[in-house]
Coordinates of C-alpha atoms in Angstrom, one line a residue:
Chain S
X10 CA 61.4 38.1 124.1
X11 CA 57.9 38.8 124.1
X12 CA 56.8 35.6 123.4
X13 CA 59.6 34.1 125.8
X14 CA 57.1 36.3 128.5
X15 CA 54.2 35.4 127.7
X16 CA 55.1 31.2 127.4
X17 CA 57.0 31.8 131.2
X18 CA 53.8 32.7 132.4
X19 CA 51.1 30.3 130.7
X20 CA 53.5 27.6 132.7
X21 CA 54.3 29.0 135.6
X22 CA 51.1 30.4 136.6
X23 CA 49.8 33.4 138.4
X24 CA 52.0 32.1 141.7
X25 CA 55.3 33.5 141.5
X26 CA 55.0 37.2 143.2
X27 CA 58.7 38.7 142.5
X28 CA 57.3 41.3 140.4
X29 CA 54.0 41.5 142.8
X30 CA 53.8 45.4 142.9
X31 CA 50.5 47.7 143.9
X32 CA 49.8 49.2 140.4
X33 CA 47.4 52.1 139.1
X34 CA 43.9 50.7 138.1
X35 CA 40.8 52.5 136.2
X36 CA 38.6 49.6 136.8
X37 CA 39.3 46.3 138.9
X38 CA 37.8 43.2 141.4
X39 CA 34.5 42.1 140.4
X40 CA 34.4 38.6 140.1
X41 CA 33.1 37.8 143.7
X42 CA 32.7 41.6 145.0
X43 CA 31.3 45.2 143.8
X44 CA 33.5 46.7 140.7
X45 CA 35.6 49.2 141.8
X46 CA 37.3 52.5 139.6
X47 CA 40.0 53.7 140.0
X48 CA 42.1 52.8 142.5
X49 CA 45.2 50.5 144.0
X50 CA 45.6 47.3 143.5
X51 CA 48.1 44.8 144.0
X52 CA 49.1 42.8 140.8
X53 CA 51.7 40.8 139.2
X54 CA 52.2 43.1 137.0
X55 CA 54.2 39.5 134.3
X56 CA 51.5 39.1 132.5
X57 CA 51.1 43.4 131.4
X58 CA 54.5 43.7 130.5
X59 CA 54.4 39.9 128.7
X60 CA 50.9 41.1 126.7
X61 CA 52.6 44.9 126.1
X62 CA 55.6 42.9 124.8
X63 CA 53.7 40.8 122.5
X64 CA 51.5 43.0 120.6
X65 CA 54.4 45.3 120.6
X66 CA 56.4 42.9 118.7
X67 CA 54.4 42.5 116.8
X68 CA 53.4 45.4 115.6
X69 CA 56.9 46.3 115.4
X70 CA 57.0 43.1 112.4
X71 CA 53.7 44.6 111.0
X72 CA 53.9 47.8 110.3
X73 CA 57.5 47.4 109.3
X74 CA 57.9 48.1 105.7
X75 CA 59.9 45.9 103.5
X76 CA 63.4 46.9 101.7
X77 CA 61.1 48.1 98.8
X78 CA 57.3 48.5 99.3
X79 CA 55.6 49.8 96.5
X80 CA 52.0 48.8 94.6
X81 CA 52.2 45.5 94.1
X82 CA 53.5 44.6 98.2
X83 CA 50.3 47.5 99.4
X84 CA 47.8 45.2 97.8
X85 CA 49.3 42.1 99.4
X86 CA 49.0 43.3 102.5
X87 CA 45.9 45.2 102.4
X88 CA 44.2 41.3 101.2
X89 CA 46.3 39.9 104.3
X90 CA 44.9 41.8 106.4
X91 CA 41.0 41.2 105.4
X92 CA 42.2 38.1 105.5
X93 CA 43.4 37.2 109.2
X94 CA 40.1 39.9 110.2
X95 CA 37.7 36.7 108.2
X96 CA 39.9 33.8 109.5
X97 CA 40.3 35.6 113.4
X98 CA 36.2 36.1 113.5
X99 CA 35.9 33.1 111.7
X100 CA 37.7 31.2 114.9
X101 CA 36.5 33.4 117.3
X102 CA 32.6 32.5 116.2
X103 CA 33.1 28.9 116.6
X104 CA 35.3 29.8 119.7
X105 CA 31.4 31.6 121.4
X106 CA 29.3 28.7 120.0
X107 CA 31.1 25.5 121.5
X108 CA 33.5 27.1 124.5
X109 CA 32.8 27.6 127.4
X110 CA 33.7 28.7 131.1
X111 CA 37.3 29.0 132.1
X112 CA 38.4 27.3 128.8
X113 CA 36.6 30.3 126.9
X114 CA 38.6 33.2 128.0
X115 CA 41.3 31.4 127.0
X116 CA 40.5 32.0 123.8
X117 CA 39.3 35.8 124.5
X118 CA 43.2 35.8 125.7
X119 CA 44.1 34.9 122.7
X120 CA 42.2 36.2 120.3
X121 CA 43.7 39.3 121.4
X122 CA 47.3 38.5 119.5
X123 CA 45.4 35.7 117.2
X124 CA 44.7 38.7 114.3
X125 CA 48.3 40.0 114.5
X126 CA 49.9 36.4 114.0
X127 CA 47.5 35.5 111.2
X128 CA 47.8 39.0 109.6
X129 CA 51.8 38.4 109.5
X130 CA 51.8 34.5 108.9
X131 CA 49.0 35.1 105.7
X132 CA 51.6 37.8 104.2
X133 CA 54.6 36.5 105.1
X134 CA 52.9 33.5 103.0
X135 CA 51.4 35.9 100.6
X136 CA 55.2 37.7 100.5
X137 CA 57.2 34.5 99.4
X138 CA 54.0 32.9 96.8
X139 CA 54.7 36.2 95.2
X140 CA 58.6 35.8 95.0
X141 CA 59.4 31.9 94.0
X142 CA 56.4 31.2 90.7
X143 CA 58.3 32.6 87.8
Chain A
X25 CA 44.6 41.9 80.8
X26 CA 47.0 40.2 78.9
X27 CA 50.5 42.3 79.0
X28 CA 53.7 41.1 76.6
X29 CA 55.9 42.5 78.9
X30 CA 58.7 39.8 78.5
X31 CA 58.7 40.1 74.4
X32 CA 59.9 43.2 75.4
X33 CA 62.2 42.7 78.5
X34 CA 64.0 40.7 75.4
X35 CA 63.8 43.3 73.2
X36 CA 66.0 45.3 75.6
X37 CA 67.5 42.1 76.7
X38 CA 66.4 43.4 80.7
X39 CA 65.8 40.9 83.4
X40 CA 62.6 41.3 85.6
X41 CA 65.2 42.5 88.2
X42 CA 66.5 45.4 85.7
X43 CA 63.2 46.0 85.5
X44 CA 61.8 46.7 88.6
X45 CA 65.1 48.6 89.5
X46 CA 64.4 51.2 86.8
X47 CA 60.7 52.0 87.4
X48 CA 61.5 51.7 91.3
X49 CA 59.2 49.2 92.5
X50 CA 59.7 44.8 93.7
X51 CA 60.3 41.9 91.9
X52 CA 57.6 40.6 92.8
X53 CA 55.7 43.4 91.5
X54 CA 56.7 42.8 87.6
X55 CA 56.7 39.4 88.2
X56 CA 53.6 39.4 89.3
X57 CA 52.6 41.7 86.6
X58 CA 53.8 40.0 83.9
X59 CA 52.2 36.3 85.3
X60 CA 48.3 38.8 85.0
X61 CA 48.7 37.6 88.4
X62 CA 48.5 41.6 89.6
X63 CA 46.7 44.6 87.7
X64 CA 49.7 47.8 87.6
X65 CA 47.6 51.5 88.8
X66 CA 48.0 53.8 85.9
X67 CA 51.7 55.4 86.6
X68 CA 54.2 52.1 87.1
X69 CA 52.6 50.9 83.9
X70 CA 52.7 54.4 81.9
X71 CA 56.2 54.1 83.4
X72 CA 56.7 50.8 82.2
X73 CA 55.7 51.8 78.7
X74 CA 58.5 54.5 78.8
X75 CA 61.1 52.0 80.0
X76 CA 60.7 49.9 77.2
X77 CA 60.4 52.8 74.8
X78 CA 56.4 52.1 73.1
X79 CA 52.6 53.2 74.3
X80 CA 51.0 51.5 77.4
X81 CA 48.8 50.4 74.4
X82 CA 51.6 48.8 73.1
X83 CA 52.7 47.0 76.5
X84 CA 49.3 46.2 77.8
X85 CA 46.7 44.7 76.7
X86 CA 42.6 44.3 76.9
X87 CA 40.8 40.9 76.9
X88 CA 37.1 39.3 76.8
X89 CA 37.3 38.8 80.9
X90 CA 38.0 42.1 81.2
X91 CA 34.4 42.9 80.1
X92 CA 32.0 40.1 82.3

């Protein structure tokens, strides 16, 4: 669900205005002006909705228990989590060094989600491998 | 660490899935232990030995490489 909204957001961009409302902000402004704190600001809430849904969906997958959650599965989880953190920061590191300006902003945006996605991919791959080789 | 789970299973004529159910873990866990890819916790080792009616020492055995 979050993915659909997220992809929709990426394709359509910022110009859709049907969700633009006034929202409360802790901090805003700043691109070409001063930072402002605690106020109301007009903002398109589509990206907020997309991010929240993606993260909530991923967290739901990450924290769901297997049908038979035991110590071995727990060790796979730990393995996958440490792996995800390392891979995520390796990618981020490459990004910091070789990517600049607006693309770097996108690296940061995707980095919010990649750690969860890498974890999910790695964990289910390990589980698949463990159940396959007899 | 070597183990004789496969042999003990054959003696009792039970499958990985059945053993897994008896000691309340997933079949993947039994499989990984049998293949030597995962060291079970002491509790699980004791449970498995209990199912087989043997002591843990009969099921699991130290290897040279465990000392390195």
